Every structure is written in structure tokens, then in C-alpha cells.
């Protein structure tokens, strides 16, 4: 049996491609947001809202930057990435 969804099961409504989230893309579907690694053309995770998708991108970006962190260092790096991604639309 094939993996994944049946063809035509879910319609991609829009795609979010932005330098602040590269190399990732967000595909906005009818009832979910799919996080895609665009360099591998592979889905990474599925989210019910934009906030959790941004948090996941921030986590993935932080863990690929350095191998070893202190807890404080990781939290600071994670928060910096979240702020970098969201600063353009925060007022």
C-alpha cells in the first residue's frame, strides 16, 4: 500500500515562501498547514495553526545551528529565531 494521502484528497490553497523561513515552506491546505523542507521536497510536519508551524521552524533552525547548547543558550537562540521570523508582521 502506498504511503501518504490519496491523490486529490487535500487541496493546497496557498504556499508561503519567505527568506525568513528558508529552506522551509508552509503549504496552507483546506484544514491544516504543512511544513515542507523545500530543499528535499519533503513534508516534515502538519499543524492546525500558523503559530505552531512557526515554532517548529524555529526549533528546527535552532537545532541545526549548533551541536551543543546550554539550556539558557538554546532558549535564547530559539526565541531570537521566533522573533526574527515574526518581527515583520508584529505591531
PDB file of C-alpha atoms in Angstrom:
ATOM      1  CA  UNK A   1       0.000   0.000   0.000  1.00  0.00           C
ATOM      2  CA  UNK A   2       1.305   3.475  -0.884  1.00  0.00           C
ATOM      3  CA  UNK A   3       2.233   5.990   1.797  1.00  0.00           C
ATOM      4  CA  UNK A   4       0.661   9.416   2.139  1.00  0.00           C
ATOM      5  CA  UNK A   5      -2.664  10.799   1.111  1.00  0.00           C
ATOM      6  CA  UNK A   6      -4.664   9.694  -1.854  1.00  0.00           C
ATOM      7  CA  UNK A   7      -4.293  11.887  -4.902  1.00  0.00           C
ATOM      8  CA  UNK A   8      -6.760  14.742  -4.827  1.00  0.00           C
ATOM      9  CA  UNK A   9      -7.643  14.222  -1.179  1.00  0.00           C
ATOM     10  CA  UNK A  10      -6.456  17.627   0.052  1.00  0.00           C
ATOM     11  CA  UNK A  11      -6.211  20.787  -1.950  1.00  0.00           C
ATOM     12  CA  UNK A  12      -3.295  23.177  -1.453  1.00  0.00           C
ATOM     13  CA  UNK A  13      -4.856  26.604  -1.163  1.00  0.00           C
ATOM     14  CA  UNK A  14      -1.687  28.731  -0.874  1.00  0.00           C
ATOM     15  CA  UNK A  15       2.034  28.465  -0.251  1.00  0.00           C
ATOM     16  CA  UNK A  16       4.156  30.666   1.994  1.00  0.00           C
ATOM     17  CA  UNK A  17       7.711  31.068   0.727  1.00  0.00           C
ATOM     18  CA  UNK A  18       9.826  33.630   2.565  1.00  0.00           C
ATOM     19  CA  UNK A  19      13.521  34.200   3.142  1.00  0.00           C
ATOM     20  CA  UNK A  20      12.921  34.323   6.906  1.00  0.00           C
ATOM     21  CA  UNK A  21      11.776  30.677   6.943  1.00  0.00           C
ATOM     22  CA  UNK A  22      14.085  29.283   4.249  1.00  0.00           C
ATOM     23  CA  UNK A  23      14.763  26.416   3.468  1.00  0.00           C
ATOM     24  CA  UNK A  24      11.195  25.684   4.574  1.00  0.00           C
ATOM     25  CA  UNK A  25       7.819  26.429   3.027  1.00  0.00           C
ATOM     26  CA  UNK A  26       4.348  26.392   4.519  1.00  0.00           C
ATOM     27  CA  UNK A  27       1.574  24.921   2.432  1.00  0.00           C
ATOM     28  CA  UNK A  28      -1.849  26.128   3.501  1.00  0.00           C
ATOM     29  CA  UNK A  29      -4.391  23.417   2.825  1.00  0.00           C
ATOM     30  CA  UNK A  30      -8.114  23.205   3.455  1.00  0.00           C
ATOM     31  CA  UNK A  31      -7.810  22.179   7.086  1.00  0.00           C
ATOM     32  CA  UNK A  32      -4.114  22.212   8.004  1.00  0.00           C
ATOM     33  CA  UNK A  33      -0.720  23.800   7.445  1.00  0.00           C
ATOM     34  CA  UNK A  34       2.018  21.531   6.127  1.00  0.00           C
ATOM     35  CA  UNK A  35       5.660  22.325   6.864  1.00  0.00           C
ATOM     36  CA  UNK A  36       7.782  21.385   3.846  1.00  0.00           C
ATOM     37  CA  UNK A  37      11.558  21.119   3.583  1.00  0.00           C
ATOM     38  CA  UNK A  38      11.886  22.688   0.142  1.00  0.00           C
ATOM     39  CA  UNK A  39      15.480  21.515  -0.315  1.00  0.00           C
ATOM     40  CA  UNK A  40      14.294  17.898  -0.085  1.00  0.00           C
ATOM     41  CA  UNK A  41      10.700  18.393  -1.312  1.00  0.00           C
ATOM     42  CA  UNK A  42       9.553  16.513   1.773  1.00  0.00           C
ATOM     43  CA  UNK A  43       6.805  17.206   4.298  1.00  0.00           C
ATOM     44  CA  UNK A  44       8.116  17.499   7.848  1.00  0.00           C
ATOM     45  CA  UNK A  45       5.044  18.107   9.996  1.00  0.00           C
ATOM     46  CA  UNK A  46       1.380  19.064   9.976  1.00  0.00           C
ATOM     47  CA  UNK A  47      -0.108  21.919  12.019  1.00  0.00           C
ATOM     48  CA  UNK A  48      -3.508  23.268  12.903  1.00  0.00           C
ATOM     49  CA  UNK A  49      -2.359  26.879  13.117  1.00  0.00           C
ATOM     50  CA  UNK A  50       0.400  29.204  11.986  1.00  0.00           C
ATOM     51  CA  UNK A  51       1.831  29.710  15.479  1.00  0.00           C
ATOM     52  CA  UNK A  52       2.785  26.060  15.947  1.00  0.00           C
ATOM     53  CA  UNK A  53       4.242  25.907  12.430  1.00  0.00           C
ATOM     54  CA  UNK A  54       6.478  28.920  13.178  1.00  0.00           C
ATOM     55  CA  UNK A  55       7.548  27.374  16.484  1.00  0.00           C
ATOM     56  CA  UNK A  56       8.516  24.169  14.675  1.00  0.00           C
ATOM     57  CA  UNK A  57      10.559  26.087  12.084  1.00  0.00           C
ATOM     58  CA  UNK A  58      12.281  27.948  14.923  1.00  0.00           C
ATOM     59  CA  UNK A  59      13.080  24.692  16.716  1.00  0.00           C
ATOM     60  CA  UNK A  60      14.487  23.080  13.564  1.00  0.00           C
ATOM     61  CA  UNK A  61      16.562  26.167  12.786  1.00  0.00           C
ATOM     62  CA  UNK A  62      17.987  26.275  16.314  1.00  0.00           C
ATOM     63  CA  UNK A  63      18.972  22.602  16.428  1.00  0.00           C
ATOM     64  CA  UNK A  64      20.752  22.798  13.090  1.00  0.00           C
ATOM     65  CA  UNK A  65      22.854  25.825  14.124  1.00  0.00           C
ATOM     66  CA  UNK A  66      24.878  24.313  16.962  1.00  0.00           C
ATOM     67  CA  UNK A  67      25.551  20.843  18.266  1.00  0.00           C
ATOM     68  CA  UNK A  68      25.813  21.671  21.976  1.00  0.00           C
ATOM     69  CA  UNK A  69      23.766  24.238  23.888  1.00  0.00           C
ATOM     70  CA  UNK A  70      23.212  25.139  27.490  1.00  0.00           C
ATOM     71  CA  UNK A  71      19.517  25.326  28.340  1.00  0.00           C
ATOM     72  CA  UNK A  72      19.713  29.118  28.543  1.00  0.00           C
ATOM     73  CA  UNK A  73      21.615  29.280  25.254  1.00  0.00           C
ATOM     74  CA  UNK A  74      19.061  27.135  23.455  1.00  0.00           C
ATOM     75  CA  UNK A  75      16.078  29.106  24.753  1.00  0.00           C
ATOM     76  CA  UNK A  76      17.770  32.382  23.800  1.00  0.00           C
ATOM     77  CA  UNK A  77      18.594  31.125  20.311  1.00  0.00           C
ATOM     78  CA  UNK A  78      15.079  29.723  19.838  1.00  0.00           C
ATOM     79  CA  UNK A  79      13.450  32.986  20.949  1.00  0.00           C
ATOM     80  CA  UNK A  80      15.737  35.021  18.668  1.00  0.00           C
ATOM     81  CA  UNK A  81      14.676  32.906  15.690  1.00  0.00           C
ATOM     82  CA  UNK A  82      10.962  33.217  16.564  1.00  0.00           C
ATOM     83  CA  UNK A  83      11.362  36.997  16.858  1.00  0.00           C
ATOM     84  CA  UNK A  84      13.260  37.193  13.553  1.00  0.00           C
ATOM     85  CA  UNK A  85      10.500  35.322  11.736  1.00  0.00           C
ATOM     86  CA  UNK A  86       7.599  37.213  13.328  1.00  0.00           C
ATOM     87  CA  UNK A  87       9.048  40.757  13.554  1.00  0.00           C
ATOM     88  CA  UNK A  88       7.844  41.704  10.093  1.00  0.00           C
ATOM     89  CA  UNK A  89       4.183  41.322  10.973  1.00  0.00           C
ATOM     90  CA  UNK A  90       4.149  42.277  14.672  1.00  0.00           C
ATOM     91  CA  UNK A  91       2.913  45.738  15.558  1.00  0.00           C
TER      92      UNK A  91
END
